[in-house]
XYZ file of C-alpha atoms in Angstrom:
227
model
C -6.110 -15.137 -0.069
C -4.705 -16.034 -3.060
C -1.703 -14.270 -4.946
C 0.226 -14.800 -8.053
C 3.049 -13.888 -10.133
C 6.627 -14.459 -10.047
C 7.788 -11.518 -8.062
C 5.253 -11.370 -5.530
C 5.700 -15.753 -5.397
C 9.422 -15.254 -4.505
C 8.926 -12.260 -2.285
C 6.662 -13.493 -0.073
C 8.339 -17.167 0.344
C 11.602 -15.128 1.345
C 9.912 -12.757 3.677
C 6.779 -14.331 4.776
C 6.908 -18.184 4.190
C 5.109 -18.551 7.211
C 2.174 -16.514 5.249
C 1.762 -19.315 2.766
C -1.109 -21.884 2.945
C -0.820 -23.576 -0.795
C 2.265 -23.301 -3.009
C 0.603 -23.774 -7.355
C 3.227 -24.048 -9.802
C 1.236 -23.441 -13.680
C 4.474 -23.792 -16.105
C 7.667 -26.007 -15.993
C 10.310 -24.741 -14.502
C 14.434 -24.564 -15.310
C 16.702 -26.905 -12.532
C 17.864 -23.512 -10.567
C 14.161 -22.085 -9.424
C 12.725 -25.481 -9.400
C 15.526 -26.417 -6.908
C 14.838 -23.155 -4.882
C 10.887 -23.372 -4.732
C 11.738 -26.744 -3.451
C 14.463 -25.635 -0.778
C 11.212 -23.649 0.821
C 10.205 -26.736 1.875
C 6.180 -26.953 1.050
C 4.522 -29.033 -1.432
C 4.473 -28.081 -4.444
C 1.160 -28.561 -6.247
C 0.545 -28.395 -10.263
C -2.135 -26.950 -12.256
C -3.118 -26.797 -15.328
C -2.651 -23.884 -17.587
C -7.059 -23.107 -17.351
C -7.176 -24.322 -13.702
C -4.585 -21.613 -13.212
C -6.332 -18.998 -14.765
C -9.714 -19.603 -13.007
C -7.658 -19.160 -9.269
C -6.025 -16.062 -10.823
C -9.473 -14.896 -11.904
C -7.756 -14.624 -15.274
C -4.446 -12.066 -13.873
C -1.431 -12.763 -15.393
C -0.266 -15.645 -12.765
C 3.169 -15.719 -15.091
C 2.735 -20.118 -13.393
C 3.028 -19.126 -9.907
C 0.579 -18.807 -7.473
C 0.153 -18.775 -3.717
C -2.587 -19.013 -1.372
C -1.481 -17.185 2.028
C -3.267 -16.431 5.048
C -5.488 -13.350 5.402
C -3.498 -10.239 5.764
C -3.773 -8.687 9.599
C -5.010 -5.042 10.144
C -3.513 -2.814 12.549
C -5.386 -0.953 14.842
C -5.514 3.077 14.861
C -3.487 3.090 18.670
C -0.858 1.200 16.457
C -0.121 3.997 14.143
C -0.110 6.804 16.881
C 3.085 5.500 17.946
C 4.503 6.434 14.471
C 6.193 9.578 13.096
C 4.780 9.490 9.445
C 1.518 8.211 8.352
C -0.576 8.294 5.288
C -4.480 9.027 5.201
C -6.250 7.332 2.035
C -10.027 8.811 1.576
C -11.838 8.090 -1.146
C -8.843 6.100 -3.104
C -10.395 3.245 -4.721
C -8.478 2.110 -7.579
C -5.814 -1.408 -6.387
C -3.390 -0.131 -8.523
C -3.202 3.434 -7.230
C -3.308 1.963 -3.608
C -0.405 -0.745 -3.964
C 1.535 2.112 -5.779
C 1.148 4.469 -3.118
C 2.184 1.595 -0.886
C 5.310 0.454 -2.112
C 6.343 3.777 -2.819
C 5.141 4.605 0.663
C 7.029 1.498 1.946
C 10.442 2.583 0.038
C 10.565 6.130 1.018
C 10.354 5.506 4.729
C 6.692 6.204 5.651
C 5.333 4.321 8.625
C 2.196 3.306 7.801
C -0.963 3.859 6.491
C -4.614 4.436 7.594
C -7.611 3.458 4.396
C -10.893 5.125 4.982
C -13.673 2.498 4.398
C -15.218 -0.816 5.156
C -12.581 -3.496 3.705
C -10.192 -3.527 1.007
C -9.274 -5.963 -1.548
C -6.080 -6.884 -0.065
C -5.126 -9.130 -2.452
C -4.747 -6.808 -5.173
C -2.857 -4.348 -2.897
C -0.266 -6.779 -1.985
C 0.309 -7.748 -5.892
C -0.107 -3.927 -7.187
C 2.498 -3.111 -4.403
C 4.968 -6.077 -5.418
C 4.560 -7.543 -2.292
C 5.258 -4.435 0.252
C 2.070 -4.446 1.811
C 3.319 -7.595 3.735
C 5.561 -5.457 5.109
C 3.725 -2.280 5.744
C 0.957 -1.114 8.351
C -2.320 -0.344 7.215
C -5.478 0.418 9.612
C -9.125 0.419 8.488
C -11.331 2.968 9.645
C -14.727 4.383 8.737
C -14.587 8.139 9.822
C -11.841 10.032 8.410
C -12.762 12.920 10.646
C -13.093 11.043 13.675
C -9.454 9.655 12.965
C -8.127 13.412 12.228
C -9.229 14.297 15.596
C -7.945 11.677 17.685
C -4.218 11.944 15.582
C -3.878 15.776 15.970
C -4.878 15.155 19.828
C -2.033 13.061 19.666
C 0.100 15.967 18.523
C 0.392 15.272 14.765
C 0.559 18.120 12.252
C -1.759 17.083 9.656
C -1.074 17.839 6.018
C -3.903 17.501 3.094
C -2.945 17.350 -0.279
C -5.087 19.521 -2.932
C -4.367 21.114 -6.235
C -4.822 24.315 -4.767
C -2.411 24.056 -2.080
C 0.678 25.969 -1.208
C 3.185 24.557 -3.316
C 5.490 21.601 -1.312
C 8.897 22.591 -2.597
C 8.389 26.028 -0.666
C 7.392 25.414 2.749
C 9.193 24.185 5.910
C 8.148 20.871 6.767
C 6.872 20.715 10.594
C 9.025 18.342 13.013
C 6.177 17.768 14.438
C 5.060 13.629 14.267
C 3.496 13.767 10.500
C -0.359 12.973 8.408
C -0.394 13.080 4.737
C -4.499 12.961 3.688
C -4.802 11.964 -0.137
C -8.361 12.149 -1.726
C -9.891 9.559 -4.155
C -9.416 9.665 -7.681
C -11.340 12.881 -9.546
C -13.377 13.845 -6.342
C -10.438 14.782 -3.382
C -10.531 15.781 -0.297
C -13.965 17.645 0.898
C -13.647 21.220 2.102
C -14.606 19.817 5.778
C -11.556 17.678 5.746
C -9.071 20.217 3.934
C -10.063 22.405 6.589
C -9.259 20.095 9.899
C -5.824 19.729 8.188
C -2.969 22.360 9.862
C -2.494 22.456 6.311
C -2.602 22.257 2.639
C 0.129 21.141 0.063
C 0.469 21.085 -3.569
C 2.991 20.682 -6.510
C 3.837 22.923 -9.038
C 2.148 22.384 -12.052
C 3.046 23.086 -16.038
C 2.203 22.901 -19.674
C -1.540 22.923 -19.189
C -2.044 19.970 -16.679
C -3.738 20.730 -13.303
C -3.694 17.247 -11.408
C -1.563 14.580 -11.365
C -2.515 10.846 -10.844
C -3.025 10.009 -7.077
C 0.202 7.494 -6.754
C 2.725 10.328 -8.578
C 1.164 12.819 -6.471
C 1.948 10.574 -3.629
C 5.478 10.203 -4.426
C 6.356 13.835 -4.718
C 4.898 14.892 -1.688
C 5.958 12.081 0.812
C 9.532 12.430 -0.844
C 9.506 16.298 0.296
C 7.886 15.684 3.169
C 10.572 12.461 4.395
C 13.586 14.415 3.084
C 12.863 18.144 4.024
């Protein structure tokens, strides 16, 4: 996998340097981070500014690039050990999913489950500034399936819908905890909303009725963490 930008470049050689494969440097650098790139001990390898570009499929690479192994799923058994966990179903946008990440990642949630085939890990790990590397995610096909097996495992699962009872007024169970977010424009299918113990929302104002995925996200696992 290949990742880029400054941020993300120093992040994962201070956390993960045994991720990296390739170390690309694109742009000259001052004495100080030249002298710390090198104190990471790999080789460091120039491109050109167009080279650059081509690896980075055009992103903005900012001169710094990695290529790092593939990132390691966790299995479903992995996250039934956890106390808070995050559903995604139907969430396909990288930047909504590294933001619900890293936010995910900050707040204190314990991992997350992605409903679907593969994801494009290599956007989620730059959209989420890196936290994905240090964050649990499972891949699985059947979102019901998975609700089954985590309320048999004693979890109070919560779905998140527009018509929901609002957050800010309900007790939060103790109970070991799933938050189930629904894709972009679409959400969460009846079926699903209704294998759920149950619904939340968020209070809503001055004409809006949704709010994007990721800040929806934030609001809810916030109450949720800190109820």
């Amino acid at each position: 996998m290949l990742v880029y930008g400054k941020q993300i470049f120093f992040y994962i050689l201070e956390r993960h340097k045994e991720c990296v494969n390739e170390l690309y440097l694109a742009k000259d650098c001052d004495k100080k981070t030249f002298g710390k790139i090198l104190s990471y001990g790999f080789k460091i390898k120039k491109l050109d500014f167009k080279t650059a570009q081509a690896y980075a499929r055009g992103g903005n690479h900012q001169g710094f690039l990695l290529e790092i192994k593939d990132y390691k799923f966790v299995s479903l058994s992995e996250l039934k050990e956890k106390k808070f966990i995050v559903i995604l179903y139907g969430v396909s946008d990288v930047g909504n999913i590294g933001a619900i990440i890293r936010t995910a990642y900050a707040l204190g949630a314990e991992g997350l489950i992605y409903i679907g085939e593969k994801l494009a890990m290599e956007g989620v790990i730059r959209t989420s500034s890196g936290a994905a590397m240090d964050f649990p995610i499972a891949l699985c096909k059947d979102i019901l399936s998975v609700l089954n097996e985590l309320k048999q495992k004693g979890f109070y699962l919560y779905a998140s819908d527009s018509k929901g009872q609002l957050v800010h007024t309900l007790e939060i169970s103790k109970k070991p905890k799933v938050l189930v977010l629904g894709g972009e424009g679409l959400g969460l299918t009846d079926k699903i909303i209704k294998k759920c113990d149950e619904c939340l929302g968020i209070a809503m104002k001055n004409g809006f009725d949704s709010l994007n995925v990721s800040a929806a996200f934030a609001i809810l696992c916030d109450r949720i963490i800190n109820a």
